[in-house]
JSON list of C-alpha atoms and ligand atoms in Angstrom, two decimals:
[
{"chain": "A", "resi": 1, "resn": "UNK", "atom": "CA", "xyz": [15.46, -8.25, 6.03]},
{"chain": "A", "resi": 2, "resn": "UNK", "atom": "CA", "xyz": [14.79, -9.42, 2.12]},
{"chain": "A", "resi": 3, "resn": "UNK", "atom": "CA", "xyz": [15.95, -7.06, 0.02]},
{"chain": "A", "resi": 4, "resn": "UNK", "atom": "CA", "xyz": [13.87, -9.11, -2.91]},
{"chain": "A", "resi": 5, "resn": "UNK", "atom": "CA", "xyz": [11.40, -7.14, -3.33]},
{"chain": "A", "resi": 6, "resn": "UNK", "atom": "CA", "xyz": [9.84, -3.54, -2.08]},
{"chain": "A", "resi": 7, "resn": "UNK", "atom": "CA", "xyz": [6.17, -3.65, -0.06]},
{"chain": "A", "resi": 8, "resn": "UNK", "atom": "CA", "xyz": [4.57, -0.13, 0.16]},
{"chain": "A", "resi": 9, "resn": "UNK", "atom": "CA", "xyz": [2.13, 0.74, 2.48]},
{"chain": "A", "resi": 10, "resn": "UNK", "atom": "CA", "xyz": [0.15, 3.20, 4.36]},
{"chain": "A", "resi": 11, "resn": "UNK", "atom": "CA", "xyz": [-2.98, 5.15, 4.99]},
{"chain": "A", "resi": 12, "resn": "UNK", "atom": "CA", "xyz": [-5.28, 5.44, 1.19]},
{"chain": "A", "resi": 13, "resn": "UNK", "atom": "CA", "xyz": [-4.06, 8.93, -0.62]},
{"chain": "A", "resi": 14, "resn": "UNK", "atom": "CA", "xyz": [-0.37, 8.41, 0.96]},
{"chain": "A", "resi": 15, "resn": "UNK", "atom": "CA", "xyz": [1.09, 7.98, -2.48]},
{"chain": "A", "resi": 16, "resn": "UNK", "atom": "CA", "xyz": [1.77, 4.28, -2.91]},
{"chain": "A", "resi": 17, "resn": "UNK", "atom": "CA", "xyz": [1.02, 3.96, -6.69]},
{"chain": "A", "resi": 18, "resn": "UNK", "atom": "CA", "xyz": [2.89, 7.01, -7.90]},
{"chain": "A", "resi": 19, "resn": "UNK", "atom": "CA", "xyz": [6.21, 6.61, -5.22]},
{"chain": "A", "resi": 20, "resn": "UNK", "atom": "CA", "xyz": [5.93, 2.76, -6.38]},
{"chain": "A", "resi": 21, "resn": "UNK", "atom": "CA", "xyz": [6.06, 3.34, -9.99]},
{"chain": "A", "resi": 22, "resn": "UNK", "atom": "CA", "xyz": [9.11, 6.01, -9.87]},
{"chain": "A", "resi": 23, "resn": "UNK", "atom": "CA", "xyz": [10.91, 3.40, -7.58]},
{"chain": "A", "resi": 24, "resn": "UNK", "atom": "CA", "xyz": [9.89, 0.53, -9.96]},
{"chain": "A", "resi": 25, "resn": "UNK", "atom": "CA", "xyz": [11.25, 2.53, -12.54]},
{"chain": "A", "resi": 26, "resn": "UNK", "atom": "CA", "xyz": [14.86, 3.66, -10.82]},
{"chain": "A", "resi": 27, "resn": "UNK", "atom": "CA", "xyz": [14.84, -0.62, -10.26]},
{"chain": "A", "resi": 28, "resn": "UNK", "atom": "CA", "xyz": [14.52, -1.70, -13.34]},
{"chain": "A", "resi": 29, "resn": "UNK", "atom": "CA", "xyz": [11.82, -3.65, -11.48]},
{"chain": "A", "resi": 30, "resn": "UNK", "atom": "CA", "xyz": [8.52, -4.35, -11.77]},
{"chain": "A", "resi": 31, "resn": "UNK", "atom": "CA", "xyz": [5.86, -2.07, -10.46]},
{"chain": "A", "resi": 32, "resn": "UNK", "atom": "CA", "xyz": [2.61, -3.80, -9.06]},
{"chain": "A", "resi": 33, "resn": "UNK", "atom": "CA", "xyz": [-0.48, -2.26, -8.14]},
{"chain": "A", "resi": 34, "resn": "UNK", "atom": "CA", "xyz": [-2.48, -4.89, -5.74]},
{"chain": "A", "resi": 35, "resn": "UNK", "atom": "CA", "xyz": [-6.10, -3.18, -5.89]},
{"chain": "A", "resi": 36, "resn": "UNK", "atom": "CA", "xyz": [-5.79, -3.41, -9.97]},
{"chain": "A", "resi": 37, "resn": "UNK", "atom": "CA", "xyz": [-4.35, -7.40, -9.61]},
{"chain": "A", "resi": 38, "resn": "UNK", "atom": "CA", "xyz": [-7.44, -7.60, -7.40]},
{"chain": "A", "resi": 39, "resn": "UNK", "atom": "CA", "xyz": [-9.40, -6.15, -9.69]},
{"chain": "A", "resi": 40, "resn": "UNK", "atom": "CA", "xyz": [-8.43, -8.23, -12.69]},
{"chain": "A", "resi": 41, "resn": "UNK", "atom": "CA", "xyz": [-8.43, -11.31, -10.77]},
{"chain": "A", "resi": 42, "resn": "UNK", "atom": "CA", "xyz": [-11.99, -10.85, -9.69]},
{"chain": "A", "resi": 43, "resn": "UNK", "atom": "CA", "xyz": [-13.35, -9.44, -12.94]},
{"chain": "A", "resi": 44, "resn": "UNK", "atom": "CA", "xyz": [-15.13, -6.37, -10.82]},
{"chain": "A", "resi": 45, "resn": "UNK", "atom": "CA", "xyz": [-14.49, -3.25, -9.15]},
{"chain": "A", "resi": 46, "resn": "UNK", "atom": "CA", "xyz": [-13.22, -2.65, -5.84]},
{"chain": "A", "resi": 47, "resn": "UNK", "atom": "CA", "xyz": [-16.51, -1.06, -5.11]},
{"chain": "A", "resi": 48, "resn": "UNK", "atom": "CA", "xyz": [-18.67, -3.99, -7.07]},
{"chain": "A", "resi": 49, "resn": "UNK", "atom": "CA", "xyz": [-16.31, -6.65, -5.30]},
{"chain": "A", "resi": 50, "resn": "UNK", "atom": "CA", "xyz": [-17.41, -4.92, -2.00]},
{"chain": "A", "resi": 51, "resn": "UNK", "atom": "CA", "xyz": [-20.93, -4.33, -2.73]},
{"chain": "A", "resi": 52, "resn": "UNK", "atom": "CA", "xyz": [-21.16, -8.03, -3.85]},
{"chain": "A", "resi": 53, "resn": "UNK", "atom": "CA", "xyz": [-19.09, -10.28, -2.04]},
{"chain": "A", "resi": 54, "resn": "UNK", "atom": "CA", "xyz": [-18.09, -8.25, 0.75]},
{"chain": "A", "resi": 55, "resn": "UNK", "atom": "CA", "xyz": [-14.97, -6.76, 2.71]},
{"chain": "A", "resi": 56, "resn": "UNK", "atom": "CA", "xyz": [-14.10, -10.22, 3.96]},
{"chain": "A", "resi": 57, "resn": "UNK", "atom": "CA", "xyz": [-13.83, -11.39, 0.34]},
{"chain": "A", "resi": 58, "resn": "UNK", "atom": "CA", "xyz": [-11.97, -8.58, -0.70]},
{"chain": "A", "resi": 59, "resn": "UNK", "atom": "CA", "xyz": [-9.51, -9.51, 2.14]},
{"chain": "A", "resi": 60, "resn": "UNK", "atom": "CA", "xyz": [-9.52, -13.24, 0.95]},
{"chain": "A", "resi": 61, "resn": "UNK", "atom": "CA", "xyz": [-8.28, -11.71, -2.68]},
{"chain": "A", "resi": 62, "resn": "UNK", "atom": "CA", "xyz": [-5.89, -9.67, -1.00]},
{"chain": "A", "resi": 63, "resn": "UNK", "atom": "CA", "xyz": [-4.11, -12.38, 1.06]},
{"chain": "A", "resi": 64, "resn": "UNK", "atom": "CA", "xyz": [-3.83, -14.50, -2.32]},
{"chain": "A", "resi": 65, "resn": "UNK", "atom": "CA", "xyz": [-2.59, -11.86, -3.84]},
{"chain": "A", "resi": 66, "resn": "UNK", "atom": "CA", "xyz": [0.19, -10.95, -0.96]},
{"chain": "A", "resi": 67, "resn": "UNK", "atom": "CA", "xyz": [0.89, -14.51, -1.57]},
{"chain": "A", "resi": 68, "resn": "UNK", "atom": "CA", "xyz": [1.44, -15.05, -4.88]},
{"chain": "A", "resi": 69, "resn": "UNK", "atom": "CA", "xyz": [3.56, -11.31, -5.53]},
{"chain": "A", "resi": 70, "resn": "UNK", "atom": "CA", "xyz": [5.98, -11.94, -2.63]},
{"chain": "A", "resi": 71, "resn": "UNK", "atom": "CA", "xyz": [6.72, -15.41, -3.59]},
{"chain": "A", "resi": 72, "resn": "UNK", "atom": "CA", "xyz": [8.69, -14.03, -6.44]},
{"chain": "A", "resi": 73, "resn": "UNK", "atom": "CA", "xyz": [11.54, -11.14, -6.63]},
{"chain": "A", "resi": 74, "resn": "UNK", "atom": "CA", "xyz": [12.36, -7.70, -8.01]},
{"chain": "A", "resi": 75, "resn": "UNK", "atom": "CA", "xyz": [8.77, -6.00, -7.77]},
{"chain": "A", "resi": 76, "resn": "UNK", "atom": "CA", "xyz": [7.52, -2.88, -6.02]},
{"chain": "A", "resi": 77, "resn": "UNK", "atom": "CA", "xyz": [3.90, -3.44, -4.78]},
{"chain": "A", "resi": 78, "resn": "UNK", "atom": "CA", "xyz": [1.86, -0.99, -3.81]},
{"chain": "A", "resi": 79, "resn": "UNK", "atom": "CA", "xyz": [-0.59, -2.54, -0.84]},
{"chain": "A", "resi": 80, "resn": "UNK", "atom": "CA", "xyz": [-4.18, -1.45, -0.28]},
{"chain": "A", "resi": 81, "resn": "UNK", "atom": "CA", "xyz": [-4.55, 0.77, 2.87]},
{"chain": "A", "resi": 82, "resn": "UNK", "atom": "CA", "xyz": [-6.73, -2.33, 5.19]},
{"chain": "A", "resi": 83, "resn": "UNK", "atom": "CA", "xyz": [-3.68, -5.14, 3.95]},
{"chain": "A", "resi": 84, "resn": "UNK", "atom": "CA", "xyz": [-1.74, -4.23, 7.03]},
{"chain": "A", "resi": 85, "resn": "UNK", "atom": "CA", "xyz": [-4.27, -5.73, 9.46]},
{"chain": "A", "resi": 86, "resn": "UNK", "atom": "CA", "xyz": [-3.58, -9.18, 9.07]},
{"chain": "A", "resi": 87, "resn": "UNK", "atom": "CA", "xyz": [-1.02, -10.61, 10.92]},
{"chain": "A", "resi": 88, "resn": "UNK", "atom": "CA", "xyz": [-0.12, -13.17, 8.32]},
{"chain": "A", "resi": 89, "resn": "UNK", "atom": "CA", "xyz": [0.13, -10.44, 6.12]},
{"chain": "A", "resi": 90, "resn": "UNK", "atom": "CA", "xyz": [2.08, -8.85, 8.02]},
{"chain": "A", "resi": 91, "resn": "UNK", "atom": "CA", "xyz": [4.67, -11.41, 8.24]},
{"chain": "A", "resi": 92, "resn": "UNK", "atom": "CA", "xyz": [4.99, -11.94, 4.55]},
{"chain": "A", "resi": 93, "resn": "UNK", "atom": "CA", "xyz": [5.64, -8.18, 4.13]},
{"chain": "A", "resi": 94, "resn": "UNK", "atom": "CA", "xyz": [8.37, -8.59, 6.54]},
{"chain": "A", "resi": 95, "resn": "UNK", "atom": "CA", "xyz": [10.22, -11.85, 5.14]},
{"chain": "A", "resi": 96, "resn": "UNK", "atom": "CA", "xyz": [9.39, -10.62, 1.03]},
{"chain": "A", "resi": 97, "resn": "UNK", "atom": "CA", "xyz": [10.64, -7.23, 1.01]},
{"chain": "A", "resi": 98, "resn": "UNK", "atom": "CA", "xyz": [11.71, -3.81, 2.42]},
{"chain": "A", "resi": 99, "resn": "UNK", "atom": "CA", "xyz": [8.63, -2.64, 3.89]},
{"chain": "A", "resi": 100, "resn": "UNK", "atom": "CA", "xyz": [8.09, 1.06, 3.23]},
{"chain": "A", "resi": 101, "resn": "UNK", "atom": "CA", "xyz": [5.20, 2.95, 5.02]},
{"chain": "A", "resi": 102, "resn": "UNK", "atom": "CA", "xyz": [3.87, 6.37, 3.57]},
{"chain": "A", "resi": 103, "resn": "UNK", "atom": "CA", "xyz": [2.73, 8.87, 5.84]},
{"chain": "A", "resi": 104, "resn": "UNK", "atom": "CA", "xyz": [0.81, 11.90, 5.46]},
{"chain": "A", "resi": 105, "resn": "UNK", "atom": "CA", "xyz": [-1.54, 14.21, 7.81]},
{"chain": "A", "resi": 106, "resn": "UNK", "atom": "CA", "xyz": [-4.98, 13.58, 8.00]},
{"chain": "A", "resi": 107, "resn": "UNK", "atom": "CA", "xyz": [-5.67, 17.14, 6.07]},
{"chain": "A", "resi": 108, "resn": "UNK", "atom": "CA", "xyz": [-3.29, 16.00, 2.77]},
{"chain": "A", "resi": 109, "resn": "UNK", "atom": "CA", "xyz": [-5.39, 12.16, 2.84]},
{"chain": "A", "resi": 110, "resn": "UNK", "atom": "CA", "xyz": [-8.57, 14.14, 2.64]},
{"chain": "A", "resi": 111, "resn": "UNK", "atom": "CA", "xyz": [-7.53, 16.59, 0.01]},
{"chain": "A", "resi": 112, "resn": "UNK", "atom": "CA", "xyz": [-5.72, 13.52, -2.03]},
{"chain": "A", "resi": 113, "resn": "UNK", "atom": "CA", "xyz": [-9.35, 11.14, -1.53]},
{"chain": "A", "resi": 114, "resn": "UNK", "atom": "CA", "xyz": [-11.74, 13.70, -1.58]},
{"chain": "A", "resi": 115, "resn": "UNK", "atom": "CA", "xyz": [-13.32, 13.06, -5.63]},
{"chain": "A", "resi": 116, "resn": "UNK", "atom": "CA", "xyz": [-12.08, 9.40, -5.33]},
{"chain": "A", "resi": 117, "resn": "UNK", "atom": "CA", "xyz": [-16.00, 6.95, -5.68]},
{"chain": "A", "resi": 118, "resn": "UNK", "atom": "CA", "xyz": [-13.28, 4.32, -6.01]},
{"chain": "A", "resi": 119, "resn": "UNK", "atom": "CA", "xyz": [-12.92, 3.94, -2.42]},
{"chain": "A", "resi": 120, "resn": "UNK", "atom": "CA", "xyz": [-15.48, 1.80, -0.74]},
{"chain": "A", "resi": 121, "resn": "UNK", "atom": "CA", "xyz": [-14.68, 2.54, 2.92]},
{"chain": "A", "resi": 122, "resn": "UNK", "atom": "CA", "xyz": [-14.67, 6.88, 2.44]},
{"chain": "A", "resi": 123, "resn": "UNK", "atom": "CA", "xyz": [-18.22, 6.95, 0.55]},
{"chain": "A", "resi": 124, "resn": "UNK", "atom": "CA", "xyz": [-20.06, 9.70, 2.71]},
{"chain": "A", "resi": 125, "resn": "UNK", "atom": "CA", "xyz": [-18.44, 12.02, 4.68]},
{"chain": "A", "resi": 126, "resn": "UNK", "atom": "CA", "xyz": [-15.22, 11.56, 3.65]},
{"chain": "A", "resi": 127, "resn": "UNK", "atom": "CA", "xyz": [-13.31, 13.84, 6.28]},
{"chain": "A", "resi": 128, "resn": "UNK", "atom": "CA", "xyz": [-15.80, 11.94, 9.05]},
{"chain": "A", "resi": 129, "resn": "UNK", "atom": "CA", "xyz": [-14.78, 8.52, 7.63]},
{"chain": "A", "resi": 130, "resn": "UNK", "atom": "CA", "xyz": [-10.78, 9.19, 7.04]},
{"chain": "A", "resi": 131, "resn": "UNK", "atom": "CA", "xyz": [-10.16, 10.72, 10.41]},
{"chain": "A", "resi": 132, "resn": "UNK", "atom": "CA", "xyz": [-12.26, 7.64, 12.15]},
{"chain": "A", "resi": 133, "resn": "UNK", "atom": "CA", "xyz": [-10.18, 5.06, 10.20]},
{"chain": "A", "resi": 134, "resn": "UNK", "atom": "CA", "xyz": [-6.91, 6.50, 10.75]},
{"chain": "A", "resi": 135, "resn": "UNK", "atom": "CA", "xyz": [-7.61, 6.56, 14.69]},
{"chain": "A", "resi": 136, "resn": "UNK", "atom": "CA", "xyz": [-9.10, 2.86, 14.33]},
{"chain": "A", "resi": 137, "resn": "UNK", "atom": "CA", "xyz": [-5.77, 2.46, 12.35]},
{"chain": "A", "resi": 138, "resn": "UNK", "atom": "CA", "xyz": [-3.08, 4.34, 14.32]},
{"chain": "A", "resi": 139, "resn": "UNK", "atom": "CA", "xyz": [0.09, 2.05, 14.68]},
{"chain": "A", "resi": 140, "resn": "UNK", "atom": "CA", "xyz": [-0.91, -0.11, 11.80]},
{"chain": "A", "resi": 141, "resn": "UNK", "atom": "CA", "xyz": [1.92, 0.90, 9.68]},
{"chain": "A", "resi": 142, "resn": "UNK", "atom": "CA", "xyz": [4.50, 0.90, 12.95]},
{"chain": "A", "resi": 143, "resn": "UNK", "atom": "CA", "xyz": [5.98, -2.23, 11.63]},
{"chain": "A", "resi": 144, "resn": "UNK", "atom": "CA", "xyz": [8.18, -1.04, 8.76]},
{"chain": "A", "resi": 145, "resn": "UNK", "atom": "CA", "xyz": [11.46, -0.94, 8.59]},
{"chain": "A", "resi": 146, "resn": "UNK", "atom": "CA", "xyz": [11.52, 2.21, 7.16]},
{"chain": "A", "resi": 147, "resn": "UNK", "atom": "CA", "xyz": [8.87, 5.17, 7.18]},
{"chain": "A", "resi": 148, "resn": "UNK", "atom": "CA", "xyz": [8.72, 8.68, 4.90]},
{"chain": "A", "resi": 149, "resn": "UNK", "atom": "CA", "xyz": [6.60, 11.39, 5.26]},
{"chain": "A", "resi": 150, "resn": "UNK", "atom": "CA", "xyz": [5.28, 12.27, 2.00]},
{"chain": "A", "resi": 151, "resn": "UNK", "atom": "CA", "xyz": [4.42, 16.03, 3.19]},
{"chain": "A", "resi": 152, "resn": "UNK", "atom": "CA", "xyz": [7.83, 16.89, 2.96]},
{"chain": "A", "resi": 153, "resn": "UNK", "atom": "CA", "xyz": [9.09, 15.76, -0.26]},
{"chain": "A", "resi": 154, "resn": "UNK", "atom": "CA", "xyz": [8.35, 15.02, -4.15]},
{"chain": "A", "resi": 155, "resn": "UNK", "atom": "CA", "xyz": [7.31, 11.70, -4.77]},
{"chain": "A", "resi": 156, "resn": "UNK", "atom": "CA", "xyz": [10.41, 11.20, -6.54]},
{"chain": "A", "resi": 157, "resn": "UNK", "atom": "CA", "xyz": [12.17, 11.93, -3.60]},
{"chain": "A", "resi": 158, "resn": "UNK", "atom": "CA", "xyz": [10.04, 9.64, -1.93]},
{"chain": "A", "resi": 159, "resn": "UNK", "atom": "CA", "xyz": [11.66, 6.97, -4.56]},
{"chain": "A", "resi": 160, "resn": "UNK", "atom": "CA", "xyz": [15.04, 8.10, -4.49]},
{"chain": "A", "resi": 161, "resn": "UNK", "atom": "CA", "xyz": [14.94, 7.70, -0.53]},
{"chain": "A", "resi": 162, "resn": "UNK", "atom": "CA", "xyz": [13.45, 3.95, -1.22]},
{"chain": "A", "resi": 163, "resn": "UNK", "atom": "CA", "xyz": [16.01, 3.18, -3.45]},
{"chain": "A", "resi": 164, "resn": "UNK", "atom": "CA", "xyz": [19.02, 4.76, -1.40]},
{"chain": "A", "resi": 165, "resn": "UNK", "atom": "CA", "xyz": [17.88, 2.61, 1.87]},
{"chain": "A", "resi": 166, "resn": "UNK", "atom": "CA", "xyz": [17.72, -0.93, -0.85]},
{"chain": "A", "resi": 167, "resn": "UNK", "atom": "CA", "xyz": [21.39, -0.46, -2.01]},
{"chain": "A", "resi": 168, "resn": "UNK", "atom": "CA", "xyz": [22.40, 0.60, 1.73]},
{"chain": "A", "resi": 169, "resn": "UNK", "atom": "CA", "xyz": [21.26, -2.36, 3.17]},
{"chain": "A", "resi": 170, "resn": "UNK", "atom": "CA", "xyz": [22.48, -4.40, 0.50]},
{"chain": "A", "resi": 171, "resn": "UNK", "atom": "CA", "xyz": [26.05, -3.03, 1.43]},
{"chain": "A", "resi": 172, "resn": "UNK", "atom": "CA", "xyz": [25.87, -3.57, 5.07]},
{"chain": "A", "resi": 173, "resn": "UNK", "atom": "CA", "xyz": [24.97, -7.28, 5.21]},
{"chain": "B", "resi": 1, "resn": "S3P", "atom": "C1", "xyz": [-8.54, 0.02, 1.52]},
{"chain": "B", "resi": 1, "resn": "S3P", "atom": "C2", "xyz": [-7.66, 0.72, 0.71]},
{"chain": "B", "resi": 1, "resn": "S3P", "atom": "C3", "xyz": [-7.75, 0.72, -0.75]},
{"chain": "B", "resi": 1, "resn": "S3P", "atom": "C4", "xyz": [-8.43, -0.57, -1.25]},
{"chain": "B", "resi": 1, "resn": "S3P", "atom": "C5", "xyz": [-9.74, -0.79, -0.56]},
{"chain": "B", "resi": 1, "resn": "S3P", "atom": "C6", "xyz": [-9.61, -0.85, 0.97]},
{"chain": "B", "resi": 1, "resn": "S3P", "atom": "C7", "xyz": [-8.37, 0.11, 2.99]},
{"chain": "B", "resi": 1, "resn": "S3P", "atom": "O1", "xyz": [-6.45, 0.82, -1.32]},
{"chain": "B", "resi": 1, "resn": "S3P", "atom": "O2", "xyz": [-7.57, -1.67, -1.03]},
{"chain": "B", "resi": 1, "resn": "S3P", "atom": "O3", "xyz": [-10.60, 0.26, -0.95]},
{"chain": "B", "resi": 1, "resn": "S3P", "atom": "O4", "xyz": [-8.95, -0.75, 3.71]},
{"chain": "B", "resi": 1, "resn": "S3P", "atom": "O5", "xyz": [-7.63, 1.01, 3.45]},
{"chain": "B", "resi": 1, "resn": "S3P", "atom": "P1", "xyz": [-5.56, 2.17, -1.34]},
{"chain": "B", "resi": 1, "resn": "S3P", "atom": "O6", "xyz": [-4.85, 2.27, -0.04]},
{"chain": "B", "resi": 1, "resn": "S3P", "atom": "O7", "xyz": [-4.63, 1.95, -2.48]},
{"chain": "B", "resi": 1, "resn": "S3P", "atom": "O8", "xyz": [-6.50, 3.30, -1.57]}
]
């Protein structure tokens, strides 16, 4: 496993941004957001990049992205929710970083997404569409090498528990 960097993900509302900045921050690393790199890459929205070029564009920006972050060290990046379902992304999560999946029922994700028009794939019913993706979904985040519920702690337990598992398996090998 790399230890160079940290790769966050999970399910949208799992807490990626705000457990990625505290554990950027206990680092002294650098904390990386990979909608808002998206975002400022493509000079639009998530929702404008969707409603003009599409999901599979969005994608595109998102494997570039994967790319580019993991090619370097000491950042925490916070993944978009759909990054996981590319194999080749997959694979670079594994050989760039500790992978870190966030959990959290399907009840807290609503609660967490419900106001959010940022979200392209929960406009509408959003309990309809989150419970729909998560079953279209389940297993996606299997392949960490470590998972935390974020029901059952702070978010800067969350971190403390990311950072904890980094120096362990620095020690081991
Ligand atoms: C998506 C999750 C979003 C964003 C885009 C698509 C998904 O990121 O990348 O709206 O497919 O799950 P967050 O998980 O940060 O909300």
């Amino acid at each position: 496993m790399s230890r160079e960097n940290v790769v966050l993900i999970g399910f949208m509302g799992t807490g990626k941004s705000t457990v990625g900045t505290l554990a950027a921050d206990k680092l002294g690393w650098t904390f990386v957001d990979m909608d808002t790199w998206i975002v400022e890459r493509a000079g639009k929205t998530i929702p404008e990049l969707f409603a003009s070029e599409g999901e599979a564009a969005f994608r595109a920006y998102e494997r570039e992205a994967l790319r580019e972050l993991l090619s370097g060290r000491g950042r925490v990046l916070a993944t978009g929710g759909g990054a996981v379902l590319a194999a080749e992304n997959r694979e670079r999560m594994l050989a760039g970083g500790l992978v870190v999946a966030l959990t959290a029922t399907k009840d807290a994700i609503v609660e967490r997404v419900r106001s959010d028009r940022n979200r392209p794939l929960l406009q509408g019913d959003v309990e309809e569409r989150v419970a729909t993706l998560l079953e279209a979904r389940l297993g996606a985040y299997d392949f960490a090498h470590l998972t935390v519920d974020t029901e059952q702690l702070t978010p800067d337990e969350v971190a403390d528990t990311i950072v904890r598992t980094l120096k362990a398996s620095a020690q081991s090998s």
